[in-house]
Amino acid sequence: MTRSLGTTSTAQGRPQKQDARILHLDDRSQWLAWKTAEMLFTLLLSKQLRRRWLLEHEHVQSTPVSQRLRPVALLEPVSTPAGWSKSRGTSAAEMEALKYHVRLLRASAEKGKELVAEMERRIQRGDPTSFCHSCVADDDREVFLTKCGHRVCLTCVRYSTNDQGQYECCICFVPTSFVSGRRTLGPRGR
């Protein structure tokens, strides 16, 4: 087999394309691609958060006000595309930080999709929607509401607390605290 820039040849002389997954971009194009991914995943995540909020809001309408758990929706701010400066460029640290942020957004969006599906399933069965968003346990555990809008059980809180005693949300991967006085019982504890 002989190699040229974009194709290879088989023994019969027919051209065969190289693997299309390998694509090398210059720094500017790579930065723009990651910024685009950041905006798209942020929009997707915000859409899922809004969907979760609407599902919970509709579901609790029949519940007495004193027993309701107020849904919290904190949407991700959508970043705006900043101009690319050839003289400034982007440092390797900035690029790695952007890539890391996109990976976190993607993981949060994937988990958000699972949470929406679980909420829809529970609503169809008539179960309460206050469940641990981390382990999705279907028992009578107490569930705590975090300031980032997720619900976690005490077991998951223990596993996700760092050495300084700060809880790091295992859904959105950021340190957070709890909304005071907003704890609920699990499905069987009501």
mmCIF file of C-alpha atoms in Angstrom:
data_model
loop_
_atom_site.group_PDB
_atom_site.id
_atom_site.type_symbol
_atom_site.label_atom_id
_atom_site.label_comp_id
_atom_site.label_asym_id
_atom_site.label_seq_id
_atom_site.Cartn_x
_atom_site.Cartn_y
_atom_site.Cartn_z
ATOM 1 C CA MET A 1 0.000 0.000 0.000
ATOM 2 C CA THR A 2 1.271 3.451 -0.836
ATOM 3 C CA ARG A 3 0.242 6.554 1.059
ATOM 4 C CA SER A 4 -0.622 9.993 -0.168
ATOM 5 C CA LEU A 5 -2.041 12.930 1.756
ATOM 6 C CA GLY A 6 -5.729 12.070 1.797
ATOM 7 C CA THR A 7 -6.045 8.588 0.403
ATOM 8 C CA THR A 8 -4.397 5.213 0.380
ATOM 9 C CA SER A 9 -4.289 2.717 -2.446
ATOM 10 C CA THR A 10 -5.171 -0.928 -2.212
ATOM 11 C CA ALA A 11 -3.258 -3.677 -3.975
ATOM 12 C CA GLN A 12 -5.737 -3.392 -6.864
ATOM 13 C CA GLY A 13 -4.919 0.310 -7.265
ATOM 14 C CA ARG A 14 -8.312 1.591 -6.085
ATOM 15 C CA PRO A 15 -8.142 4.677 -3.868
ATOM 16 C CA GLN A 16 -9.395 4.191 -0.326
ATOM 17 C CA LYS A 17 -10.147 7.079 2.041
ATOM 18 C CA GLN A 18 -8.372 7.323 5.382
ATOM 19 C CA ASP A 19 -10.249 7.291 8.624
ATOM 20 C CA ALA A 20 -12.444 10.422 8.642
ATOM 21 C CA ARG A 21 -12.324 10.652 12.464
ATOM 22 C CA ILE A 22 -8.774 11.963 12.351
ATOM 23 C CA LEU A 23 -8.992 15.669 11.692
ATOM 24 C CA HIS A 24 -6.317 18.135 12.667
ATOM 25 C CA LEU A 25 -7.444 21.721 13.145
ATOM 26 C CA ASP A 26 -5.409 24.849 13.597
ATOM 27 C CA ASP A 27 -5.604 26.611 16.980
ATOM 28 C CA ARG A 28 -8.296 29.085 15.938
ATOM 29 C CA SER A 29 -10.566 26.428 14.428
ATOM 30 C CA GLN A 30 -10.089 24.178 17.429
ATOM 31 C CA TRP A 31 -10.951 27.008 19.818
ATOM 32 C CA LEU A 32 -14.066 27.915 17.796
ATOM 33 C CA ALA A 33 -15.183 24.273 17.714
ATOM 34 C CA TRP A 34 -14.879 23.947 21.496
ATOM 35 C CA LYS A 35 -16.684 27.286 22.046
ATOM 36 C CA THR A 36 -19.496 26.090 19.781
ATOM 37 C CA ALA A 37 -19.730 22.830 21.719
ATOM 38 C CA GLU A 38 -19.816 24.817 24.964
ATOM 39 C CA MET A 39 -22.748 26.918 23.746
ATOM 40 C CA LEU A 40 -24.675 23.913 22.403
ATOM 41 C CA PHE A 41 -24.263 21.835 25.571
ATOM 42 C CA THR A 42 -25.208 24.853 27.705
ATOM 43 C CA LEU A 43 -28.395 25.359 25.698
ATOM 44 C CA LEU A 44 -29.207 21.644 25.928
ATOM 45 C CA LEU A 45 -28.622 21.601 29.673
ATOM 46 C CA SER A 46 -30.769 24.693 30.229
ATOM 47 C CA LYS A 47 -33.538 23.144 28.134
ATOM 48 C CA GLN A 48 -33.413 19.993 30.265
ATOM 49 C CA LEU A 49 -33.451 22.006 33.505
ATOM 50 C CA ARG A 50 -36.503 23.900 32.293
ATOM 51 C CA ARG A 51 -38.204 20.629 31.315
ATOM 52 C CA ARG A 52 -37.518 19.163 34.773
ATOM 53 C CA TRP A 53 -38.879 22.291 36.427
ATOM 54 C CA LEU A 54 -42.058 22.201 34.327
ATOM 55 C CA LEU A 55 -42.607 18.492 35.055
ATOM 56 C CA GLU A 56 -42.271 19.053 38.799
ATOM 57 C CA HIS A 57 -44.424 22.167 38.718
ATOM 58 C CA GLU A 58 -47.233 20.335 36.902
ATOM 59 C CA HIS A 59 -46.918 17.274 39.131
ATOM 60 C CA VAL A 60 -47.214 19.107 42.469
ATOM 61 C CA GLN A 61 -50.334 21.107 41.554
ATOM 62 C CA SER A 62 -52.554 18.484 43.229
ATOM 63 C CA THR A 63 -50.385 18.354 46.374
ATOM 64 C CA PRO A 64 -51.352 20.608 49.306
ATOM 65 C CA VAL A 65 -49.175 23.714 49.507
ATOM 66 C CA SER A 66 -47.719 22.729 52.892
ATOM 67 C CA GLN A 67 -46.357 19.470 51.431
ATOM 68 C CA ARG A 68 -44.956 20.849 48.204
ATOM 69 C CA LEU A 69 -41.281 20.969 47.457
ATOM 70 C CA ARG A 70 -40.714 24.153 45.525
ATOM 71 C CA PRO A 71 -38.876 23.324 42.285
ATOM 72 C CA VAL A 72 -35.696 25.293 41.733
ATOM 73 C CA ALA A 73 -34.385 26.034 38.252
ATOM 74 C CA LEU A 74 -31.019 27.719 37.889
ATOM 75 C CA LEU A 75 -30.206 27.841 34.211
ATOM 76 C CA GLU A 76 -26.629 27.837 32.950
ATOM 77 C CA PRO A 77 -25.514 31.167 31.478
ATOM 78 C CA VAL A 78 -24.901 30.762 27.758
ATOM 79 C CA SER A 79 -21.466 32.038 26.859
ATOM 80 C CA THR A 80 -21.134 34.416 23.964
ATOM 81 C CA PRO A 81 -18.569 33.807 21.256
ATOM 82 C CA ALA A 82 -15.603 36.049 21.942
ATOM 83 C CA GLY A 83 -13.499 37.338 19.112
ATOM 84 C CA TRP A 84 -10.341 35.491 18.214
ATOM 85 C CA SER A 85 -7.190 37.571 18.313
ATOM 86 C CA LYS A 86 -4.321 36.286 16.219
ATOM 87 C CA SER A 87 -1.788 38.227 18.261
ATOM 88 C CA ARG A 88 -3.194 37.066 21.583
ATOM 89 C CA GLY A 89 -4.099 33.536 20.608
ATOM 90 C CA THR A 90 -5.260 31.152 23.278
ATOM 91 C CA SER A 91 -2.944 29.717 25.856
ATOM 92 C CA ALA A 92 -2.816 26.001 26.456
ATOM 93 C CA ALA A 93 -4.268 26.540 29.929
ATOM 94 C CA GLU A 94 -7.269 28.456 28.537
ATOM 95 C CA MET A 95 -7.879 25.740 25.958
ATOM 96 C CA GLU A 96 -7.703 22.992 28.591
ATOM 97 C CA ALA A 97 -10.080 24.932 30.852
ATOM 98 C CA LEU A 98 -12.529 25.285 27.957
ATOM 99 C CA LYS A 99 -12.288 21.570 27.138
ATOM 100 C CA TYR A 100 -12.828 20.681 30.805
ATOM 101 C CA HIS A 101 -15.892 22.943 30.990
ATOM 102 C CA VAL A 102 -17.363 21.360 27.846
ATOM 103 C CA ARG A 103 -16.812 17.883 29.288
ATOM 104 C CA LEU A 104 -18.608 18.883 32.494
ATOM 105 C CA LEU A 105 -21.497 20.370 30.526
ATOM 106 C CA ARG A 106 -21.759 17.212 28.440
ATOM 107 C CA ALA A 107 -21.777 14.978 31.521
ATOM 108 C CA SER A 108 -24.400 17.192 33.164
ATOM 109 C CA ALA A 109 -26.546 17.113 30.021
ATOM 110 C CA GLU A 110 -26.332 13.321 29.862
ATOM 111 C CA LYS A 111 -27.321 13.016 33.529
ATOM 112 C CA GLY A 112 -30.066 15.600 32.998
ATOM 113 C CA LYS A 113 -31.541 13.467 30.242
ATOM 114 C CA GLU A 114 -31.645 10.488 32.613
ATOM 115 C CA LEU A 115 -33.297 12.591 35.328
ATOM 116 C CA VAL A 116 -36.026 13.840 32.988
ATOM 117 C CA ALA A 117 -36.752 10.266 31.878
ATOM 118 C CA GLU A 118 -36.873 9.076 35.500
ATOM 119 C CA MET A 119 -39.209 11.924 36.474
ATOM 120 C CA GLU A 120 -41.546 11.150 33.571
ATOM 121 C CA ARG A 121 -41.554 7.470 34.552
ATOM 122 C CA ARG A 122 -42.361 8.308 38.181
ATOM 123 C CA ILE A 123 -45.125 10.722 37.190
ATOM 124 C CA GLN A 124 -46.748 8.055 35.006
ATOM 125 C CA ARG A 125 -46.646 5.597 37.933
ATOM 126 C CA GLY A 126 -47.992 8.214 40.328
ATOM 127 C CA ASP A 127 -44.842 8.251 42.479
ATOM 128 C CA PRO A 128 -43.455 11.456 44.012
ATOM 129 C CA THR A 129 -40.728 13.196 42.041
ATOM 130 C CA SER A 130 -38.584 13.895 45.107
ATOM 131 C CA PHE A 131 -35.900 11.238 44.764
ATOM 132 C CA CYS A 132 -32.127 11.263 44.998
ATOM 133 C CA HIS A 133 -30.830 12.520 41.664
ATOM 134 C CA SER A 134 -27.512 10.778 42.197
ATOM 135 C CA CYS A 135 -28.374 7.173 43.056
ATOM 136 C CA VAL A 136 -32.051 7.346 41.939
ATOM 137 C CA ALA A 137 -32.919 5.184 44.949
ATOM 138 C CA ASP A 138 -36.512 4.021 45.174
ATOM 139 C CA ASP A 139 -36.871 3.811 48.948
ATOM 140 C CA ASP A 140 -37.853 5.993 51.900
ATOM 141 C CA ARG A 141 -34.626 7.969 52.287
ATOM 142 C CA GLU A 142 -34.715 11.631 53.181
ATOM 143 C CA VAL A 143 -33.793 13.831 50.245
ATOM 144 C CA PHE A 144 -32.027 17.197 50.576
ATOM 145 C CA LEU A 145 -32.344 20.019 48.058
ATOM 146 C CA THR A 146 -29.066 21.628 46.976
ATOM 147 C CA LYS A 147 -28.651 25.236 45.861
ATOM 148 C CA CYS A 148 -27.790 23.967 42.377
ATOM 149 C CA GLY A 149 -31.308 22.474 42.182
ATOM 150 C CA HIS A 150 -30.516 18.777 42.634
ATOM 151 C CA ARG A 151 -31.799 16.429 45.310
ATOM 152 C CA VAL A 152 -29.484 14.054 47.130
ATOM 153 C CA CYS A 153 -29.845 11.510 49.896
ATOM 154 C CA LEU A 154 -27.626 11.439 52.980
ATOM 155 C CA THR A 155 -25.638 8.466 51.653
ATOM 156 C CA CYS A 156 -24.696 10.343 48.478
ATOM 157 C CA VAL A 157 -23.868 13.464 50.514
ATOM 158 C CA ARG A 158 -21.403 11.449 52.585
ATOM 159 C CA TYR A 159 -19.683 10.055 49.498
ATOM 160 C CA SER A 160 -19.445 13.444 47.779
ATOM 161 C CA THR A 161 -18.129 15.553 50.658
ATOM 162 C CA ASN A 162 -14.458 16.524 50.418
ATOM 163 C CA ASP A 163 -11.884 16.734 53.236
ATOM 164 C CA GLN A 164 -12.843 20.349 54.007
ATOM 165 C CA GLY A 165 -16.483 19.351 54.557
ATOM 166 C CA GLN A 166 -17.673 20.955 51.308
ATOM 167 C CA TYR A 167 -20.287 19.004 49.352
ATOM 168 C CA GLU A 168 -19.531 18.695 45.636
ATOM 169 C CA CYS A 169 -22.632 17.981 43.576
ATOM 170 C CA CYS A 170 -22.184 14.723 41.716
ATOM 171 C CA ILE A 171 -24.549 15.890 38.965
ATOM 172 C CA CYS A 172 -23.088 19.276 38.015
ATOM 173 C CA PHE A 173 -19.633 18.676 39.579
ATOM 174 C CA VAL A 174 -19.410 21.975 41.471
ATOM 175 C CA PRO A 175 -19.176 22.695 45.210
ATOM 176 C CA THR A 176 -22.581 23.678 46.547
ATOM 177 C CA SER A 177 -24.570 23.949 49.753
ATOM 178 C CA PHE A 178 -28.075 23.004 50.750
ATOM 179 C CA VAL A 179 -31.267 25.023 50.781
ATOM 180 C CA SER A 180 -32.109 25.300 54.468
ATOM 181 C CA GLY A 181 -35.295 23.708 55.660
ATOM 182 C CA ARG A 182 -36.027 22.013 52.334
ATOM 183 C CA ARG A 183 -35.701 18.346 53.021
ATOM 184 C CA THR A 184 -38.285 15.805 52.036
ATOM 185 C CA LEU A 185 -39.032 12.216 52.717
ATOM 186 C CA GLY A 186 -38.664 9.647 50.013
ATOM 187 C CA PRO A 187 -41.580 8.009 48.163
ATOM 188 C CA ARG A 188 -42.671 5.702 51.008
ATOM 189 C CA GLY A 189 -42.104 8.181 53.827
ATOM 190 C CA ARG A 190 -45.051 10.433 52.994
#
